[in-house]
CSV table of C-alpha atoms and ligand atoms in Angstrom, one decimal:
chain,number,residue,atom,x,y,z
A,55,MET,CA,244.4,158.4,224.9
A,56,SER,CA,246.1,160.8,223.4
A,57,ILE,CA,247.7,159.4,220.4
A,58,GLN,CA,243.9,158.5,218.9
A,59,ARG,CA,243.0,162.5,220.1
A,60,LEU,CA,246.2,163.3,218.2
A,61,VAL,CA,245.3,161.5,215.3
A,62,PHE,CA,241.7,162.6,215.3
A,63,ALA,CA,242.3,166.1,215.5
A,64,SER,CA,244.6,166.2,212.4
A,65,LEU,CA,242.4,164.5,210.8
A,66,ALA,CA,240.0,167.6,211.6
A,67,CYS,CA,242.4,169.7,210.2
A,68,PHE,CA,241.8,167.9,206.6
A,69,SER,CA,238.5,169.8,206.0
A,70,LEU,CA,239.9,173.7,207.7
A,71,VAL,CA,242.9,173.3,204.8
A,72,SER,CA,240.2,172.9,202.1
A,73,ALA,CA,241.0,176.6,199.9
A,74,ALA,CA,239.1,179.0,198.5
A,75,SER,CA,238.7,177.6,194.4
A,76,ALA,CA,236.9,174.3,193.4
A,77,ALA,CA,239.9,172.9,191.9
A,78,ASP,CA,242.8,173.5,194.7
A,79,ALA,CA,239.9,172.2,196.5
A,80,GLY,CA,239.8,168.9,194.8
A,81,LYS,CA,243.8,168.8,194.1
A,82,ASP,CA,244.3,169.0,198.6
A,83,LEU,CA,241.4,166.3,198.4
A,84,TYR,CA,243.8,164.2,196.1
A,85,THR,CA,246.6,164.8,197.7
A,86,LYS,CA,245.3,164.0,200.9
A,87,THR,CA,242.7,161.2,200.4
A,88,CYS,CA,242.7,159.3,196.6
A,89,ALA,CA,246.7,159.3,196.4
A,90,VAL,CA,247.4,156.8,198.5
A,91,CYS,CA,245.6,154.8,195.8
A,92,HIS,CA,245.3,156.1,192.7
A,93,ALA,CA,248.8,157.8,193.2
A,94,ALA,CA,250.1,153.9,192.5
A,95,GLY,CA,247.0,152.3,191.0
A,96,ILE,CA,246.3,150.4,194.2
A,97,ALA,CA,244.0,147.0,194.6
A,98,GLY,CA,243.0,147.9,191.0
A,99,ALA,CA,242.2,151.7,191.4
A,100,PRO,CA,242.2,153.7,187.7
A,101,LYS,CA,245.8,155.5,188.4
A,102,TYR,CA,246.3,159.0,188.1
A,103,GLY,CA,247.5,160.6,184.6
A,104,ASN,CA,246.9,157.5,183.1
A,105,ALA,CA,244.3,157.8,180.1
A,106,GLY,CA,244.3,154.1,179.6
A,107,ASP,CA,242.8,153.0,182.7
A,108,TRP,CA,240.5,156.1,183.2
A,109,GLN,CA,238.8,156.2,179.0
A,110,PRO,CA,236.7,153.2,179.5
A,111,ARG,CA,235.2,154.9,183.2
A,112,ILE,CA,234.6,158.1,181.4
A,113,ALA,CA,232.9,156.3,178.8
A,114,GLY,CA,230.1,155.4,181.4
A,115,GLY,CA,230.0,159.1,181.8
A,116,VAL,CA,231.3,161.7,184.5
A,117,PRO,CA,227.8,161.8,186.5
A,118,LYS,CA,228.2,157.8,187.1
A,119,LEU,CA,232.3,158.6,188.2
A,120,TYR,CA,230.7,161.2,190.7
A,121,GLY,CA,228.2,158.5,192.0
A,122,SER,CA,230.9,155.8,192.6
A,123,ALA,CA,233.2,157.8,194.2
A,124,LEU,CA,230.8,159.2,196.6
A,125,LYS,CA,228.7,155.9,197.6
A,126,GLY,CA,232.4,153.4,196.9
A,127,THR,CA,232.1,150.5,194.5
A,128,ALA,CA,232.0,146.1,195.1
A,129,LYS,CA,235.7,146.5,193.4
A,130,GLY,CA,237.1,148.4,196.3
A,131,MET,CA,236.6,152.5,196.1
A,132,PRO,CA,235.5,153.5,199.2
A,133,PRO,CA,232.5,155.7,199.9
A,134,LYS,CA,234.7,159.2,199.4
A,135,GLY,CA,238.0,157.8,199.2
A,136,GLY,CA,236.9,156.5,203.2
A,137,ASN,CA,237.0,159.8,204.3
A,138,LEU,CA,233.5,160.5,204.9
A,139,ASP,CA,233.8,164.1,206.4
A,140,ALA,CA,235.0,165.5,203.0
A,141,PRO,CA,232.1,167.7,201.7
A,142,ASP,CA,230.1,166.0,198.6
A,143,ALA,CA,231.6,168.5,196.1
A,144,ASP,CA,235.1,168.4,197.5
A,145,VAL,CA,235.2,165.0,196.2
A,146,LYS,CA,233.8,165.5,193.2
A,147,ALA,CA,236.3,168.4,192.4
A,148,ALA,CA,239.1,165.5,193.2
A,149,VAL,CA,237.3,163.3,190.8
A,150,ASP,CA,237.3,165.9,188.2
A,151,TYR,CA,241.3,167.1,189.2
A,152,MET,CA,241.3,163.3,188.4
A,153,LEU,CA,239.8,163.4,185.2
A,154,ALA,CA,241.8,166.7,184.3
A,155,SER,CA,244.5,164.7,184.5
A,156,VAL,CA,244.1,162.7,181.6
A,157,LYS,CA,242.5,165.1,179.2
A,158,THR,CA,246.1,167.3,179.9
A,159,ALA,CA,248.5,164.3,179.6
A,160,PRO,CA,247.3,162.7,176.5
A,161,ALA,CA,251.4,161.6,176.2
A,162,ALA,CA,250.4,158.7,179.7
A,163,VAL,CA,249.3,156.3,177.4
A,164,LYS,CA,251.6,153.7,176.1
A,165,PRO,CA,253.6,155.2,173.2
A,166,ALA,CA,252.0,153.3,170.3
A,167,ALA,CA,248.5,153.9,171.7
A,168,PRO,CA,245.8,156.4,169.5
A,169,THR,CA,245.1,159.3,171.4
A,170,THR,CA,242.0,159.1,171.9
A,171,SER,CA,240.1,161.7,173.3
A,172,PRO,CA,237.5,161.7,176.5
A,173,ALA,CA,234.4,162.6,174.2
A,174,ALA,CA,235.8,160.5,171.4
A,175,ALA,CA,235.7,157.4,174.0
A,176,ALA,CA,232.3,158.6,174.8
A,177,THR,CA,230.5,158.0,171.2
A,178,SER,CA,232.4,154.8,170.8
A,179,ALA,CA,233.0,151.7,172.9
A,180,ALA,CA,236.1,150.3,170.5
A,181,PRO,CA,238.8,152.4,171.8
A,182,PRO,CA,239.1,152.1,175.2
A,183,ALA,CA,238.5,148.0,175.1
A,184,ALA,CA,240.9,148.0,172.4
A,185,GLN,CA,243.9,150.2,174.6
A,186,GLN,CA,242.4,147.9,177.6
A,187,ALA,CA,244.1,145.0,176.1
A,188,ARG,CA,247.3,146.6,175.4
A,189,PRO,CA,248.9,146.4,178.8
A,190,VAL,CA,247.6,143.1,179.5
A,191,ASP,CA,249.6,141.6,176.6
A,192,VAL,CA,252.8,143.3,177.5
A,193,SER,CA,252.3,142.2,180.8
A,194,ALA,CA,251.8,138.3,179.0
A,195,ASN,CA,254.7,138.5,176.7
A,196,THR,CA,256.6,139.4,179.4
A,197,SER,CA,255.6,137.8,182.8
A,198,GLY,CA,253.0,135.7,182.1
A,199,ALA,CA,251.1,137.1,184.4
A,200,SER,CA,248.2,138.9,182.9
A,201,ALA,CA,246.1,142.0,184.9
A,202,ALA,CA,243.3,139.0,183.5
A,203,ASP,CA,244.7,136.6,186.2
A,204,ILE,CA,242.2,135.2,188.9
A,205,ASN,CA,245.0,135.4,191.1
A,206,SER,CA,246.7,139.2,190.3
A,207,PHE,CA,245.8,140.9,193.3
A,208,ASN,CA,247.9,138.1,195.3
A,209,ARG,CA,250.7,138.3,193.3
A,210,LEU,CA,253.3,136.7,195.6
A,211,LEU,CA,251.6,133.8,195.6
A,212,LYS,CA,253.8,132.2,192.8
A,213,PRO,CA,255.3,128.7,191.4
A,214,VAL,CA,259.0,128.4,192.1
A,215,GLY,CA,259.9,128.8,188.6
A,216,LYS,CA,258.2,132.8,188.4
A,217,ARG,CA,259.8,134.1,191.8
A,218,ASN,CA,261.6,137.3,191.4
A,219,PRO,CA,262.2,137.3,187.8
A,220,PRO,CA,264.4,140.0,186.9
A,221,PRO,CA,262.7,144.2,186.8
A,222,ALA,CA,262.3,144.2,183.3
A,223,GLU,CA,259.7,140.9,183.6
A,224,ASP,CA,258.0,141.3,186.6
A,225,GLY,CA,254.8,143.1,185.6
A,226,ILE,CA,255.8,145.9,187.9
A,227,HIS,CA,258.5,147.8,186.3
A,228,ASP,CA,258.1,149.4,182.7
A,229,PRO,CA,259.9,147.6,180.4
A,230,ALA,CA,260.5,150.5,177.7
A,231,ASN,CA,261.9,152.5,181.1
A,232,ASP,CA,266.0,152.8,180.8
A,233,GLY,CA,265.7,153.1,184.4
A,234,THR,CA,264.2,150.1,184.6
A,235,LEU,CA,267.7,148.2,183.1
A,236,ALA,CA,269.7,150.0,185.7
A,237,LEU,CA,267.9,148.2,188.8
A,238,MET,CA,269.5,145.2,190.6
A,239,ALA,CA,268.3,142.1,190.1
A,240,PRO,CA,266.0,140.6,193.4
A,241,LEU,CA,268.1,137.4,193.3
A,242,ALA,CA,271.5,139.2,193.2
A,243,ALA,CA,270.3,142.0,195.5
A,244,TYR,CA,268.5,139.1,198.2
A,245,GLY,CA,271.6,137.2,198.9
A,246,PRO,CA,272.5,138.3,201.6
A,247,LEU,CA,268.9,139.0,203.5
A,248,PRO,CA,267.4,136.8,205.9
A,249,LYS,CA,265.0,134.0,204.9
A,250,SER,CA,261.3,133.3,205.2
A,251,LEU,CA,259.0,131.1,203.3
A,252,ALA,CA,256.7,132.7,201.4
A,253,GLY,CA,256.2,135.6,199.3
A,254,ASN,CA,259.7,136.8,197.4
A,255,ARG,CA,261.2,134.2,200.1
A,256,ILE,CA,262.4,137.7,202.1
A,257,ASN,CA,261.9,138.2,205.7
A,258,TRP,CA,262.0,142.0,205.3
A,259,VAL,CA,260.7,142.6,209.1
A,260,LYS,CA,264.0,140.5,210.2
A,261,ALA,CA,266.3,142.5,207.5
A,262,ILE,CA,265.1,145.8,208.9
A,263,GLU,CA,265.8,144.1,212.5
A,264,GLU,CA,269.2,143.2,212.2
A,265,ASN,CA,270.1,146.2,210.2
A,266,LYS,CA,270.5,144.2,207.4
A,267,ILE,CA,269.0,147.1,205.1
A,268,ASN,CA,268.5,150.8,205.6
A,269,PRO,CA,265.6,151.6,203.5
A,270,ARG,CA,265.7,155.3,203.1
A,271,TRP,CA,262.4,157.0,204.4
A,272,ASP,CA,262.0,160.5,202.6
A,273,ARG,CA,262.7,160.8,199.1
A,274,ASN,CA,263.9,164.5,199.4
A,275,ASP,CA,265.7,164.4,203.1
A,276,PRO,CA,268.3,162.0,204.0
A,277,ASN,CA,267.9,162.0,206.8
A,278,ALA,CA,264.1,161.6,208.1
A,279,THR,CA,263.3,159.1,210.5
A,280,PRO,CA,259.8,157.3,210.7
A,281,VAL,CA,257.3,157.7,213.1
A,282,VAL,CA,257.2,154.0,215.2
A,283,ILE,CA,254.7,153.2,217.4
A,284,ASP,CA,254.6,149.8,219.2
A,285,LEU,CA,251.0,149.7,219.2
A,286,ASN,CA,249.4,146.1,218.9
A,287,ILE,CA,245.3,145.6,217.9
A,288,VAL,CA,244.2,142.5,218.8
A,289,ARG,CA,241.0,141.6,216.4
A,290,GLU,CA,239.4,138.9,218.1
A,291,VAL,CA,238.3,135.9,215.6
A,292,LYS,CA,235.2,133.4,215.6
A,293,GLY,CA,235.5,129.9,215.5
A,294,SER,CA,239.1,128.2,216.0
A,295,MET,CA,241.9,130.6,213.7
A,296,PRO,CA,244.1,132.3,216.5
A,297,ASP,CA,243.1,136.0,216.8
A,298,VAL,CA,244.6,138.4,214.4
A,299,VAL,CA,247.8,140.2,216.3
A,300,TYR,CA,247.8,143.2,214.0
A,301,PRO,CA,251.2,145.0,214.8
A,302,HIS,CA,251.8,148.9,214.0
A,303,LYS,CA,255.2,148.6,215.1
A,304,GLN,CA,256.5,146.5,212.3
A,305,HIS,CA,253.9,148.6,210.1
A,306,THR,CA,255.1,151.9,210.8
A,307,GLU,CA,259.1,150.8,210.3
A,308,TRP,CA,258.0,151.4,206.2
A,309,LEU,CA,254.9,153.0,206.7
A,310,ASP,CA,253.5,156.7,207.4
A,311,CYS,CA,250.3,156.8,209.2
A,312,SER,CA,248.3,158.0,205.9
A,313,ASN,CA,249.5,154.8,204.3
A,314,CYS,CA,246.7,153.5,206.3
A,315,HIS,CA,244.4,156.6,207.9
A,316,PRO,CA,241.9,157.4,207.1
A,317,GLY,CA,242.2,156.1,203.7
A,318,ILE,CA,242.1,152.4,204.5
A,319,PHE,CA,241.3,151.9,208.3
A,320,VAL,CA,239.9,154.5,210.1
A,321,PRO,CA,241.9,154.9,213.1
A,322,GLN,CA,239.8,153.4,216.2
A,323,LYS,CA,239.7,149.7,217.1
A,324,GLY,CA,236.9,147.9,216.1
A,325,ALA,CA,235.5,150.6,214.0
A,326,ASN,CA,236.4,148.8,210.8
A,327,ALA,CA,235.0,145.8,209.4
A,328,ILE,CA,237.5,144.0,208.4
A,329,SER,CA,237.4,139.5,207.0
A,330,MET,CA,239.0,137.5,205.1
A,331,ALA,CA,236.8,137.8,202.0
A,332,ALA,CA,237.7,141.7,201.8
A,333,ILE,CA,241.5,140.7,202.3
A,334,LEU,CA,241.5,137.7,199.6
A,335,LEU,CA,240.1,140.3,197.1
A,336,GLY,CA,242.8,142.8,197.9
A,337,GLU,CA,241.1,145.0,199.8
A,338,LYS,CA,241.9,146.1,204.1
A,339,CYS,CA,245.1,144.2,204.8
A,340,GLY,CA,245.3,142.7,201.1
A,341,VAL,CA,246.0,146.5,200.1
A,342,CYS,CA,249.4,145.4,200.6
A,343,HIS,CA,249.8,141.7,202.0
A,344,GLY,CA,249.8,139.2,198.4
A,345,LYS,CA,251.4,142.6,196.7
A,346,VAL,CA,254.4,143.9,198.6
A,347,ALA,CA,253.9,142.3,201.9
A,348,PHE,CA,253.7,138.8,202.8
A,349,PRO,CA,251.1,136.7,201.5
A,350,VAL,CA,247.7,135.6,202.4
A,351,SER,CA,248.7,131.8,202.9
A,352,GLU,CA,251.0,132.4,206.1
A,353,CYS,CA,247.3,132.7,208.3
A,354,ARG,CA,249.8,132.3,211.4
A,355,LEU,CA,251.8,135.5,210.4
A,356,CYS,CA,248.4,137.3,211.1
A,357,HIS,CA,246.5,134.5,213.3
A,358,SER,CA,249.1,134.9,216.1
A,359,LYS,CA,247.5,135.0,219.3
A,360,LYS,CA,246.1,131.7,220.3
A,361,LYS,CA,243.2,131.6,222.0
A,362,ASP,CA,242.0,130.7,225.9
A,363,VAL,CA,240.7,127.1,225.7
A,364,ARG,CA,237.1,128.0,225.1
A,365,PRO,CA,234.3,126.8,227.6
A,366,VAL,CA,232.8,124.2,225.1
A,367,GLN,CA,236.3,122.5,224.9
A,368,ALA,CA,236.9,122.8,228.6
A,369,ALA,CA,233.1,121.3,229.6
A,370,ALA,CA,233.9,118.2,227.3
A,371,THR,CA,237.5,117.4,228.2
A,372,ALA,CA,236.1,117.7,232.7
A,373,ALA,CA,233.3,115.1,231.0
A,374,LYS,CA,235.4,112.9,230.1
B,214,HEC,C1,240.8,153.0,199.3
B,214,HEC,C2,241.8,152.5,197.9
B,214,HEC,C3,241.3,153.9,197.5
B,214,HEC,C4,240.9,155.2,197.9
B,214,HEC,C5,241.5,155.9,199.1
B,214,HEC,C6,240.6,155.9,196.7
B,214,HEC,N1,240.2,155.0,195.8
B,214,HEC,FE1,238.9,155.6,194.1
B,214,HEC,N2,238.8,153.4,193.4
B,214,HEC,C7,239.4,152.7,194.0
B,214,HEC,C8,239.4,151.2,193.4
B,214,HEC,C9,240.0,149.7,193.8
B,214,HEC,C10,239.1,151.7,192.5
B,214,HEC,C11,238.3,150.5,191.0
B,214,HEC,C12,237.1,150.4,191.7
B,214,HEC,C13,235.9,149.4,190.5
B,214,HEC,O1,236.3,148.9,189.4
B,214,HEC,O2,235.0,149.9,190.9
B,214,HEC,C14,238.9,152.6,192.2
B,214,HEC,C15,238.1,153.5,191.7
B,214,HEC,C16,237.4,155.2,191.6
B,214,HEC,C17,236.4,155.6,190.4
B,214,HEC,C18,235.8,155.2,189.3
B,214,HEC,C19,234.9,154.8,189.6
B,214,HEC,C20,234.1,154.0,188.9
B,214,HEC,O3,232.4,154.0,188.5
B,214,HEC,O4,234.5,153.2,187.3
B,214,HEC,C21,236.7,157.3,190.4
B,214,HEC,C22,235.7,158.4,190.1
B,214,HEC,C23,237.6,157.2,191.9
B,214,HEC,N3,237.8,155.9,192.4
B,214,HEC,C24,237.3,158.4,193.0
B,214,HEC,C25,237.9,158.4,194.3
B,214,HEC,C26,237.9,160.0,194.9
B,214,HEC,C27,237.7,160.6,194.5
B,214,HEC,C28,238.8,159.6,195.7
B,214,HEC,C29,239.3,160.3,197.0
B,214,HEC,C30,238.3,161.0,198.0
B,214,HEC,C31,239.5,158.3,196.0
B,214,HEC,N4,238.6,157.3,194.8
B,214,HEC,C32,240.2,157.2,197.0
B,214,HEC,C33,240.1,152.8,195.4
B,214,HEC,C34,240.3,153.6,195.9
B,215,HEC,C1,249.5,149.2,208.1
B,215,HEC,C2,248.3,149.8,208.1
B,215,HEC,C3,248.6,151.1,209.3
B,215,HEC,C4,249.2,152.0,209.9
B,215,HEC,C5,250.3,152.5,208.4
B,215,HEC,C6,249.2,153.0,210.9
B,215,HEC,N1,248.0,152.1,211.0
B,215,HEC,FE1,247.1,152.6,213.1
B,215,HEC,N2,245.9,150.7,212.6
B,215,HEC,C7,245.4,150.6,211.7
B,215,HEC,C8,244.7,149.4,211.9
B,215,HEC,C9,244.5,147.9,211.3
B,215,HEC,C10,244.2,149.8,213.2
B,215,HEC,C11,242.8,149.2,214.3
B,215,HEC,C12,241.9,149.1,213.7
B,215,HEC,C13,240.5,148.2,213.3
B,215,HEC,O1,240.7,147.3,214.8
B,215,HEC,O2,239.6,148.8,213.5
B,215,HEC,C14,244.6,151.0,214.0
B,215,HEC,C15,244.0,151.2,214.8
B,215,HEC,C16,245.2,152.4,215.1
B,215,HEC,C17,244.7,153.6,216.2
B,215,HEC,C18,243.0,153.5,217.3
B,215,HEC,C19,244.1,152.5,218.6
B,215,HEC,C20,242.7,151.9,219.6
B,215,HEC,O3,243.0,151.3,220.7
B,215,HEC,O4,241.7,152.6,218.9
B,215,HEC,C21,245.5,154.7,216.1
B,215,HEC,C22,245.2,155.8,217.3
B,215,HEC,C23,246.2,154.6,215.1
B,215,HEC,N3,245.8,153.7,214.6
B,215,HEC,C24,247.2,155.5,215.3
B,215,HEC,C25,248.4,155.4,213.6
B,215,HEC,C26,249.1,156.3,214.1
B,215,HEC,C27,249.5,157.5,215.1
B,215,HEC,C28,249.8,155.9,213.0
B,215,HEC,C29,251.6,156.6,212.4
B,215,HEC,C30,251.7,157.3,213.0
B,215,HEC,C31,249.5,154.7,212.4
B,215,HEC,N4,248.4,154.3,213.1
B,215,HEC,C32,249.9,153.7,211.2
B,215,HEC,C33,246.5,150.1,210.9
B,215,HEC,C34,247.7,150.5,210.7
B,216,HEC,C1,247.2,139.8,206.6
B,216,HEC,C2,247.0,138.8,207.7
B,216,HEC,C3,245.7,138.0,208.0
B,216,HEC,C4,246.1,136.6,206.9
B,216,HEC,C5,247.7,136.1,206.1
B,216,HEC,C6,245.1,136.0,207.2
B,216,HEC,N1,244.4,136.5,207.5
B,216,HEC,FE1,242.4,135.4,208.1
B,216,HEC,N2,241.5,136.9,209.1
B,216,HEC,C7,242.1,138.7,209.0
B,216,HEC,C8,242.0,139.6,209.3
B,216,HEC,C9,242.6,140.8,209.4
B,216,HEC,C10,240.2,138.8,210.4
B,216,HEC,C11,239.4,139.8,210.7
B,216,HEC,C12,239.1,139.7,211.8
B,216,HEC,C13,238.3,140.1,212.8
B,216,HEC,O1,237.3,139.9,212.5
B,216,HEC,O2,238.0,141.1,213.0
B,216,HEC,C14,240.5,137.8,209.5
B,216,HEC,C15,239.7,136.4,209.5
B,216,HEC,C16,239.8,135.2,209.5
B,216,HEC,C17,239.0,134.3,209.9
B,216,HEC,C18,237.1,134.8,210.0
B,216,HEC,C19,236.5,134.7,209.0
B,216,HEC,C20,236.6,135.6,208.4
B,216,HEC,O3,236.6,135.4,207.1
B,216,HEC,O4,236.1,137.5,209.2
B,216,HEC,C21,239.0,133.1,209.6
B,216,HEC,C22,238.1,131.7,208.9
B,216,HEC,C23,240.3,133.6,208.5
B,216,HEC,N3,241.2,134.6,209.3
B,216,HEC,C24,241.4,132.5,208.1
B,216,HEC,C25,242.6,132.5,207.9
B,216,HEC,C26,243.3,132.0,207.6
B,216,HEC,C27,242.8,129.8,207.0
B,216,HEC,C28,244.2,132.2,206.7
B,216,HEC,C29,245.2,131.5,205.5
B,216,HEC,C30,245.2,130.8,204.4
B,216,HEC,C31,244.6,133.6,207.1
B,216,HEC,N4,243.2,133.6,208.3
B,216,HEC,C32,245.3,134.8,206.9
B,216,HEC,C33,244.0,138.9,208.8
B,216,HEC,C34,244.8,137.7,208.2
B,217,HEC,C1,249.5,149.2,203.8
B,217,HEC,C2,249.5,148.2,203.6
B,217,HEC,C3,250.3,147.5,204.7
B,217,HEC,C4,248.7,146.8,204.5
B,217,HEC,C5,247.1,148.0,204.2
B,217,HEC,C6,248.7,146.0,206.3
B,217,HEC,N1,249.9,145.5,206.2
B,217,HEC,FE1,251.1,144.1,207.1
B,217,HEC,N2,252.6,144.8,206.0
B,217,HEC,C7,252.9,145.6,205.7
B,217,HEC,C8,254.4,145.9,205.5
B,217,HEC,C9,254.8,146.3,204.4
B,217,HEC,C10,254.8,144.6,206.2
B,217,HEC,C11,256.6,144.8,206.4
B,217,HEC,C12,256.7,143.3,205.2
B,217,HEC,C13,256.4,141.7,205.3
B,217,HEC,O1,256.4,141.6,206.7
B,217,HEC,O2,256.1,141.6,204.0
B,217,HEC,C14,254.1,144.0,207.1
B,217,HEC,C15,253.8,143.1,207.9
B,217,HEC,C16,253.1,142.7,209.2
B,217,HEC,C17,253.2,141.6,210.3
B,217,HEC,C18,254.7,141.5,210.4
B,217,HEC,C19,255.3,139.9,210.5
B,217,HEC,C20,256.0,139.7,211.0
B,217,HEC,O3,257.1,139.1,210.5
B,217,HEC,O4,256.5,140.2,212.5
B,217,HEC,C21,252.0,141.4,210.1
B,217,HEC,C22,251.7,140.5,211.9
B,217,HEC,C23,251.2,142.2,209.6
B,217,HEC,N3,251.5,142.6,208.4
B,217,HEC,C24,249.1,142.2,210.3
B,217,HEC,C25,248.5,143.1,208.9
B,217,HEC,C26,246.7,142.9,209.2
B,217,HEC,C27,246.6,142.4,210.1
B,217,HEC,C28,246.6,143.7,208.3
B,217,HEC,C29,245.3,144.2,208.8
B,217,HEC,C30,244.7,144.7,210.0
B,217,HEC,C31,248.0,144.1,207.9
B,217,HEC,N4,249.1,144.1,208.4
B,217,HEC,C32,247.5,145.5,206.9
B,217,HEC,C33,252.4,146.6,204.8
B,217,HEC,C34,250.8,146.7,205.2
């Protein structure tokens, strides 16, 4: 299939462009592979430039961090960020690149936080623990959804009174940033959009289909348009649940291929082990569903393909 070749060809290019110096290679790999999760802190990934996220980890020693980056962790860091072709040295360089971001930018810590250097953190466990507690306090005061919530990975599953709070109280936007106050409140903005029964109560797929919204594709170029591919992948499910149909069309209207390939999914049908357990832990489809796309409670949106009557059932019916 030609699309497939194209994708693999472009994946192969990733290793060709690795630049001369280790620092460049680290930055390149970070941009291509790691940023998908580490730029915004998806699925609990320590954020690039956020000293508070990194210091408790640096305290465990940099060699341990290299190990996690190469072999992955049980809490959602995929081995080599999913880019298994990346040379070990480049992966380590990408770790160095992320660590440099917190050494050179202590200002990224919340203003009131003491600027503990990574070296100081390594000698004492107390300061990182105090800093970790700080962001939790902030969100607990404003939205009631602390990072320690069991369901923090599934934040779209919310009781009625806690849905769609104003930006300064949603636990996503920085309440200390003036820009946050300039944002339109969701309850006003969502009024004219098609409704759904889950998540933030808007059917975003329909909103695009009906031209109710026209999201800008590229921050810099107002005329850029998405590359939409209409390719459904059916994932057969054992047992009685209907099979899962993964639709590329509805995703590529919002997302660039690089949002999923290769960081979250190898672009090959059946090549990824996906399970409900992983999704509930905020991995695979759960990187987005429950956070920025409809939540896992909407079984039938994913499990949408009815199975043919199974032979056993058919035989049982015939025997009656
Ligand atoms: C699909 C999302 C994703 C991608 C892509 C990704 N990471 Fe991560 N990373 C995570 C998550 C989630 C964690 C937190 C896991 C944990 O707490 O153990 C993490 C944690 C880490 C840590 C800290 C591990 C520790 O022991 O505390 C390092 C180092 C790291 N990632 C490096 C990288 C590098 C280098 C890349 C790119 C080559 C990368 N990551 C790509 C999701 C990702
Ligand atoms: C929201 C995530 C996501 C996005 C965005 C995405 N894909 Fe995929 N893609 C998947 C999943 C999931 C699979 C199935 C993997 C599996 O079955 O293990 C897949 C499979 C594929 C396959 C393999 C098809 C086959 O029959 O083996 C190709 C090729 C592909 N994607 C290309 C693309 C291209 C090109 C883009 C951008 C225009 C893109 N994908 C965007 C999630 C995504
Ligand atoms: C975001 C999409 C999505 C939603 C929502 C979703 N599932 Fe799944 N489910 C999947 C995928 C993908 C698989 C893996 C299919 C495979 O084996 O390839 C899966 C697998 C399963 C399996 C097979 C066993 C396993 O754990 O892998 C069961 C049972 C299941 N889902 C039940 C449910 C139920 C019940 C709900 C609603 C509470 C639900 N799912 C909601 C995507 C989803
Ligand atoms: C990178 C983020 C991301 C990942 C990963 C992702 N999705 Fe989605 N998905 C979205 C967004 C965004 C939408 C559109 C908004 C919405 O419907 O909430 C969407 C929409 C959908 C829809 C369309 C529903 C409709 O109303 O037509 C289905 C079905 C779906 N996703 C299933 C899956 C399955 C199954 C997986 C895993 C194999 C997956 N998604 C992985 C972000 C993602």
